[in-house]
Amino acid sequence: MKPCREWALLLLGVGSLLAAKVNKHKPWIETSYHGVITENNDTVILDPPLVALDKDAPVPYAGEICAFKIHGQEMPFEAIVLNKTSGEGRLRARSPIDCELQKEYTFIIQAYDCGAGPSGTNWKKSHKAVVHIQVKDVNEFAPTFKEASYKATVTEGKIYDSILQVEAMDEDCSPQYSQICNYEIVTTNVPFAIDRNGNIRNTEKLSYDKQHQYEIMVTALDCGQKRATEDVLVRVEVKPVCKPGWQDWNKRIEYKPGSGSIPLFPSIHLETCDGPVSSIQTTIELQTNYIGKGCDRETYSEKSLQKLCGASSGAIDLLPTPSAATNWTAGLLIDSNDMIFKFDGKQGAKIPDGIVPKNLTDQFTITMWMKHGPSPGLRAEKETILCNSDKTEMNRHHYALYVHNCRLVFLLRKDFDQADTFRPAEFHWKLDQICDKEWHYYVVNVEFPLVTLYMDGTTYEPYLVTNDWPIHPSHIAMQLTVGACWQGGEVTKPRFAQYFRGSLASLTIRPGKIESQKVISCLQACKEGLDINSLESLGQGIKYHFNPSQSVLVMEGDDIENINQALQKVSYINSRQFPTSGIRRLKVSSKVQCFGEDICISIPDIDAYVMVFQAKEPKITISGMDHFARPATQFENERGVNLLPDIRIVSTVPKMEHPPDFKETTDRVHKPVTLEEMHHNLDFCDILVIGAELDPKQECLELDRKELEGKHLDATNSTAGYSVYGVDTMKNYEQVLQQVRYRNWHASSIFDRKFRIKCSELNGRYTSNEFNLEVNILHNSNSNIMEYVNHMVIQPQFLQSIHHPEESINSIHSSVLPSVATIVIVICVSILVFIVALGVYRIRSAYQFSSKENEGSKENEMDWDDSALTITVNPMEKYEEPHHAEEESEEEEAEDEEDDTSSAESDESEEEEEEEEEEAIGNKQNKQNTTRQDQLEWDDSTLPY
C-alpha cells in the first residue's frame, strides 16, 4: 500500500510541472475601452471590441479565454465570453440603465484563460484595462410645470408686454431632451399670446363688462418636441376701471335640506366710486313661480293640509287622485307628482251623483289652485272651472265658477221661495293675477248674500254684483262638472261646453261652512322665502318691508355701510324637511339718490340663484307581529281584537360621514351602508284587506274616535279596509294604529283574515314597505279540532303568538317536551278525546306507569287536566310517523327497565340525552319556515269519526 501512495504523489508532481510548462503566457487585452449604452437597454457598444488573445494558442485550455471579470463597486455590468478559442467577449448591463441616475460609468476589466486543463488550474489573467461607458439619453420624460396653476390680475383697457411667466421643467438627463424649447396656448379664440420663454401677454384691450376672468390652458414642449402630459391652467382676472356696483357676491348659493336660514350675500358691499350718494333703496326678489304652485309648499293632499291647518271638516275633493272609487278624473291630463290637472279646452269631468249635496246651504266654501293665461282668439268665451247645471231638457246653471275676459265670476242662482224678488246672482272680480300664467290660491267664501274672494291670502270684494230671478223648482236632475259646463238642453244632444284652458289643483267644496282668514293663510303659505338674521342688529335708519309670501324684501337707508351690513344679513330659508330640489332665482335691484346732483350713479342689478339640493330619501319601515291567532270568542267580543298591538314605524336614511369622492366610491362599493334614524311626519296609513272584502253583516274594523283627539288625524272606514290620514308624527300614527280592532260576530265561518299595512309621507312621495299581517281564528269544538290542527300545520308562521282563553284550559306548557315518549303521550291524549271511559282509564294508567318508571325526569313536570284538552303543536319540531314512534317508545320502556339496575348511571345518561336533545331542538328551530310543513305528518287512521 505504501509504494502505491508514493507513486501517486510522484505522478501528481510531474503533472503540475508539465502544466506549468504548457500555460506559459498571460491573456492580452487592450489597455482601455470606450462604450455607449442607450438607457433602458442592456447592450453596450465598445470601441475597440472586447477581444482577448493568448500566445499559448492553439494549445487547448492554455490558449483559450474562459472569463472576463469586472472590478468595481456594484457595477451594473457583466462581461461574457462569446468564443473561447477566438477570445471574443461582450459587455452588457445586468439591469436597465437610467441616465437620470448616472450618466457615465468607469471600471476595470481583466481576461482569464482556461488554465492548464479541464479543471482550470494554473489559470492566468491579463493586465487591467480601463472601461469608460457613457449612457445615451432617451426622451422618456415629458415637461411638467412648476406650479399647479397660475393666476394674474390685469386692469381693463391696457396692453401688457408680459402679464405673467409660466415655467416648465424636464427630468431627462441630456441637454437635448431636458430643455424646454417652446410654449403654446392650447385654448382657442382668446386674446393672449405666449413666447418661447413662457411670457404671456394680451393681444387686445380687455373689457371687464365683456368678461371678468379668462381661463386659458398652456402646454410646454422640450427640444425633442415631446409635449407636457398635463396642461397648466392660467387664470387672468380683469379688474374693471372703477364702476359703481355690488362687489364680492357669488352667483350660486348652495342650500342643503335642513340647513335652516343661510345668508345669501355674506360679504357683499357696494362700490360707489366716491359718488355723492345720499340714500339707496335695494329690492331683493326670490323668484319661485316655476316651483310647484308658485313656491315650495307642502305637497300633502288637500284633505291632509286642511286637517293640519285646522280647517272645518267635510271638504269634498272634486279633483282627487284617480282610483276605483274616484274614477271621474281618470281621463284628465295629470301631473301625478303635484296632483295638477291640466285642461286644454277639450276636456271636462262629470262628478257622480251623491258626491256633493244637491242643494247647497247659504254657507259654503270653494277652494282651488289655478294657473291661467289670456284666452286665445279675439272674442274670449267663458271658461268654466266648476258648473252645476240641468242634466237634461233645460240649460239652467244653478251655480258656477268661471273665467271670462280675465275676470273671475261666481254664479249662484237660488231656488224660488216665498220672496220672488231679484237677488244677487253674479259676482265679478277683475284681477291681473287671473291671467298672469302663475299659480295662485283662490278661496270663495259664500255667506249669502255676501260672497268674498281670497287670493293668496288677501281679501278682495267683487267690483260688480248683478241680480237675477231665482230658479223655479223642477223635477230635472242636475249635473256637476269640472273643466267645462254640461249643456243638457237647447241642443240636439247633451254635451260639454265652455271648456276651461289652464291648470287646476286641490279643487274642493265644503257645504255648510266658510273658512277663516287664519286657515286660508295656512293653506296657501309658502315654506320657503327670504329672511333677515338678527333684526336687532340692523343699523339705525334701515327700513325694510316684506311682501306677504316673503319672496320680496325692500330695504332703504342713507348710510352705505349700514346698507351693506343689512344686505349681508338677508338669508334664504326653507322649512320643509324634504324641499323641492332645483334652482331659485334671485334678483337684486337698487336705486340711488345723490346730493344735489342731476346725474347720479347707476347700480347694475344682481342676478344670482339658490341651488336647493335633493334631500336624502327616507326608507320607511313598518315592523311588528305579522302573524297571530286568537280564539273565536275574542273576535266575537264587543271590543274585538287589536290588530297591531306592537306596530313600529321607523324611518332611516343613509349616513354620510363626509362627502365621497370617486376613489372612495369605488373603494366602498362592497362596504355596508350605515343608516341613521330620521324623524318626520306621515300623511296616511292604510290597512287594506287582502282577499275578499269585509262582510259588514258580520265583521268590521273599528277605532274609538277618542284615540284621534289631540292629534292632526282623521280616519275613514270601508269594506276594503281602514285609512288613517292627516299630517302627524310617526309616534302618533303608531298609537292610533295600535288601537285599530277587528271584530267578527260570526267568527265560526272563517279561519283567518289577512291584512296589508302601508304608510306614506308627502302624498305618496315616500312610501313604506307593505307589511302583511295574518290573523288566525281558533275554533275549539271537538268536531273541528283535527281540521283546525291540519289547517294550522299549513301556516308557515304559526308560532308567532298564540293566546288561549282562560276558561278553556287551566295551564298551558310554553314548550313541547323534547323526548319521543312525550310525543306518544300527546298522540294518546288526542285519541282520548274521541274515546269515552275506556280511553280515559288507559291514558291515566299509562301516564301513572310512565311517571313511576321515569321518576325525576322531565315527564314528572307535566300535570294533565282531562276536563278540557287542547293540543299545542310546534311545527318547528321534526316528528316521526306515529307507528314508528310507538315502536321506539316500547324500546325505550325496555331500556328504562334495564337502567333501573343502576340509578346513578341512568341519571347521568338521562342528563346527557336531555342536553343533546335540547341542542337538537335549537338547531331545528333555526330552519327555514318553508320546510316546516314537511316536518309534520299525521296518521289519522286510528281515529274514530
mmCIF file of N, CA, C and O in Angstrom, residues 573-609:
data_model
loop_
_atom_site.group_PDB
_atom_site.id
_atom_site.type_symbol
_atom_site.label_atom_id
_atom_site.label_comp_id
_atom_site.label_asym_id
_atom_site.label_seq_id
_atom_site.Cartn_x
_atom_site.Cartn_y
_atom_site.Cartn_z
ATOM 1 N N ILE A 573 -84.480 80.760 3.520
ATOM 2 C CA ILE A 573 -84.904 79.726 4.459
ATOM 3 C C ILE A 573 -85.953 78.846 3.793
ATOM 4 O O ILE A 573 -86.790 79.332 3.025
ATOM 5 N N ASN A 574 -85.869 77.558 4.067
ATOM 6 C CA ASN A 574 -86.851 76.591 3.579
ATOM 7 C C ASN A 574 -87.147 75.647 4.739
ATOM 8 O O ASN A 574 -86.279 74.884 5.171
ATOM 9 N N SER A 575 -88.370 75.737 5.242
ATOM 10 C CA SER A 575 -88.727 74.979 6.440
ATOM 11 C C SER A 575 -89.202 73.566 6.145
ATOM 12 O O SER A 575 -89.514 72.814 7.066
ATOM 13 N N ARG A 576 -89.253 73.183 4.867
ATOM 14 C CA ARG A 576 -89.679 71.814 4.548
ATOM 15 C C ARG A 576 -88.555 70.834 4.858
ATOM 16 O O ARG A 576 -87.384 71.103 4.593
ATOM 17 N N GLN A 577 -88.936 69.701 5.419
ATOM 18 C CA GLN A 577 -87.942 68.678 5.701
ATOM 19 C C GLN A 577 -87.452 68.033 4.411
ATOM 20 O O GLN A 577 -86.295 67.626 4.309
ATOM 21 N N PHE A 578 -88.357 67.950 3.406
ATOM 22 C CA PHE A 578 -87.995 67.401 2.102
ATOM 23 C C PHE A 578 -88.340 68.437 1.034
ATOM 24 O O PHE A 578 -89.360 68.322 0.350
ATOM 25 N N PRO A 579 -87.519 69.474 0.897
ATOM 26 C CA PRO A 579 -87.853 70.544 -0.056
ATOM 27 C C PRO A 579 -87.745 70.067 -1.499
ATOM 28 O O PRO A 579 -87.075 69.083 -1.810
ATOM 29 N N THR A 580 -88.413 70.812 -2.370
ATOM 30 C CA THR A 580 -88.306 70.543 -3.798
ATOM 31 C C THR A 580 -86.938 71.008 -4.282
ATOM 32 O O THR A 580 -86.573 72.171 -4.110
ATOM 33 N N SER A 581 -86.176 70.111 -4.862
ATOM 34 C CA SER A 581 -84.827 70.458 -5.293
ATOM 35 C C SER A 581 -84.893 71.280 -6.579
ATOM 36 O O SER A 581 -85.866 71.234 -7.333
ATOM 37 N N GLY A 582 -83.838 72.041 -6.830
ATOM 38 C CA GLY A 582 -83.770 72.837 -8.043
ATOM 39 C C GLY A 582 -83.293 74.253 -7.771
ATOM 40 O O GLY A 582 -82.828 74.596 -6.671
ATOM 41 N N ILE A 583 -83.428 75.091 -8.774
ATOM 42 C CA ILE A 583 -82.896 76.457 -8.733
ATOM 43 C C ILE A 583 -83.988 77.439 -8.324
ATOM 44 O O ILE A 583 -85.123 77.352 -8.789
ATOM 45 N N ARG A 584 -83.627 78.371 -7.435
ATOM 46 C CA ARG A 584 -84.463 79.533 -7.108
ATOM 47 C C ARG A 584 -83.676 80.777 -7.533
ATOM 48 O O ARG A 584 -82.594 81.035 -6.998
ATOM 49 N N ARG A 585 -84.227 81.526 -8.454
ATOM 50 C CA ARG A 585 -83.500 82.681 -8.976
ATOM 51 C C ARG A 585 -83.644 83.872 -8.027
ATOM 52 O O ARG A 585 -84.687 84.073 -7.400
ATOM 53 N N LEU A 586 -82.568 84.653 -7.950
ATOM 54 C CA LEU A 586 -82.524 85.848 -7.110
ATOM 55 C C LEU A 586 -82.238 87.061 -7.984
ATOM 56 O O LEU A 586 -81.403 86.987 -8.906
ATOM 57 N N LYS A 587 -82.904 88.128 -7.685
ATOM 58 C CA LYS A 587 -82.627 89.378 -8.384
ATOM 59 C C LYS A 587 -82.553 90.503 -7.363
ATOM 60 O O LYS A 587 -83.464 90.659 -6.536
ATOM 61 N N VAL A 588 -81.460 91.258 -7.422
ATOM 62 C CA VAL A 588 -81.259 92.405 -6.520
ATOM 63 C C VAL A 588 -81.158 93.656 -7.381
ATOM 64 O O VAL A 588 -80.259 93.781 -8.227
ATOM 65 N N SER A 589 -82.083 94.564 -7.180
ATOM 66 C CA SER A 589 -82.082 95.834 -7.919
ATOM 67 C C SER A 589 -81.962 96.987 -6.920
ATOM 68 O O SER A 589 -82.445 96.899 -5.781
ATOM 69 N N SER A 590 -81.293 98.047 -7.357
ATOM 70 C CA SER A 590 -81.012 99.166 -6.446
ATOM 71 C C SER A 590 -81.305 100.495 -7.131
ATOM 72 O O SER A 590 -81.079 100.651 -8.344
ATOM 73 N N LYS A 591 -81.783 101.440 -6.337
ATOM 74 C CA LYS A 591 -81.998 102.812 -6.776
ATOM 75 C C LYS A 591 -81.233 103.746 -5.838
ATOM 76 O O LYS A 591 -81.309 103.613 -4.617
ATOM 77 N N VAL A 592 -80.495 104.674 -6.441
ATOM 78 C CA VAL A 592 -79.609 105.543 -5.666
ATOM 79 C C VAL A 592 -79.997 107.000 -5.886
ATOM 80 O O VAL A 592 -80.335 107.403 -7.001
ATOM 81 N N GLN A 593 -79.950 107.765 -4.822
ATOM 82 C CA GLN A 593 -80.134 109.208 -4.896
ATOM 83 C C GLN A 593 -78.850 109.884 -4.442
ATOM 84 O O GLN A 593 -78.186 109.421 -3.511
ATOM 85 N N CYS A 594 -78.504 110.972 -5.115
ATOM 86 C CA CYS A 594 -77.265 111.685 -4.813
ATOM 87 C C CYS A 594 -77.569 113.091 -4.300
ATOM 88 O O CYS A 594 -78.662 113.630 -4.508
ATOM 89 N N PHE A 595 -76.554 113.699 -3.644
ATOM 90 C CA PHE A 595 -76.726 115.031 -3.081
ATOM 91 C C PHE A 595 -76.729 116.079 -4.192
ATOM 92 O O PHE A 595 -75.696 116.363 -4.803
ATOM 93 N N GLY A 596 -77.886 116.654 -4.458
ATOM 94 C CA GLY A 596 -77.980 117.773 -5.369
ATOM 95 C C GLY A 596 -77.407 117.527 -6.742
ATOM 96 O O GLY A 596 -76.930 118.464 -7.391
ATOM 97 N N GLU A 597 -77.381 116.307 -7.163
ATOM 98 C CA GLU A 597 -76.827 116.006 -8.478
ATOM 99 C C GLU A 597 -77.950 115.666 -9.455
ATOM 100 O O GLU A 597 -78.860 114.921 -9.140
ATOM 101 N N ASP A 598 -77.834 116.239 -10.624
ATOM 102 C CA ASP A 598 -78.816 115.891 -11.642
ATOM 103 C C ASP A 598 -78.578 114.475 -12.161
ATOM 104 O O ASP A 598 -79.514 113.742 -12.462
ATOM 105 N N ILE A 599 -77.301 114.103 -12.311
ATOM 106 C CA ILE A 599 -76.929 112.767 -12.782
ATOM 107 C C ILE A 599 -76.326 112.002 -11.621
ATOM 108 O O ILE A 599 -75.335 112.448 -11.031
ATOM 109 N N CYS A 600 -76.915 110.871 -11.304
ATOM 110 C CA CYS A 600 -76.429 110.048 -10.192
ATOM 111 C C CYS A 600 -75.927 108.717 -10.735
ATOM 112 O O CYS A 600 -76.255 108.323 -11.862
ATOM 113 N N ILE A 601 -75.141 108.040 -9.938
ATOM 114 C CA ILE A 601 -74.571 106.767 -10.387
ATOM 115 C C ILE A 601 -75.673 105.724 -10.562
ATOM 116 O O ILE A 601 -76.719 105.780 -9.918
ATOM 117 N N SER A 602 -75.405 104.767 -11.458
ATOM 118 C CA SER A 602 -76.350 103.684 -11.725
ATOM 119 C C SER A 602 -75.763 102.382 -11.198
ATOM 120 O O SER A 602 -74.593 102.070 -11.464
ATOM 121 N N ILE A 603 -76.553 101.618 -10.472
ATOM 122 C CA ILE A 603 -76.109 100.351 -9.879
ATOM 123 C C ILE A 603 -76.689 99.203 -10.699
ATOM 124 O O ILE A 603 -77.912 99.050 -10.783
ATOM 125 N N PRO A 604 -75.848 98.386 -11.324
ATOM 126 C CA PRO A 604 -76.369 97.240 -12.095
ATOM 127 C C PRO A 604 -77.073 96.239 -11.179
ATOM 128 O O PRO A 604 -76.726 96.086 -9.995
ATOM 129 N N ASP A 605 -78.055 95.548 -11.752
ATOM 130 C CA ASP A 605 -78.772 94.524 -10.992
ATOM 131 C C ASP A 605 -77.892 93.302 -10.766
ATOM 132 O O ASP A 605 -76.946 93.029 -11.520
ATOM 133 N N ILE A 606 -78.223 92.554 -9.713
ATOM 134 C CA ILE A 606 -77.567 91.277 -9.415
ATOM 135 C C ILE A 606 -78.505 90.154 -9.833
ATOM 136 O O ILE A 606 -79.680 90.130 -9.449
ATOM 137 N N ASP A 607 -77.997 89.231 -10.622
ATOM 138 C CA ASP A 607 -78.739 88.013 -10.976
ATOM 139 C C ASP A 607 -77.990 86.822 -10.405
ATOM 140 O O ASP A 607 -76.868 86.502 -10.844
ATOM 141 N N ALA A 608 -78.579 86.181 -9.423
ATOM 142 C CA ALA A 608 -77.976 85.016 -8.764
ATOM 143 C C ALA A 608 -79.044 83.941 -8.631
ATOM 144 O O ALA A 608 -80.196 84.123 -9.060
ATOM 145 N N TYR A 609 -78.661 82.840 -8.033
ATOM 146 C CA TYR A 609 -79.642 81.771 -7.818
ATOM 147 C C TYR A 609 -79.231 80.912 -6.628
ATOM 148 O O TYR A 609 -78.050 80.801 -6.289
#
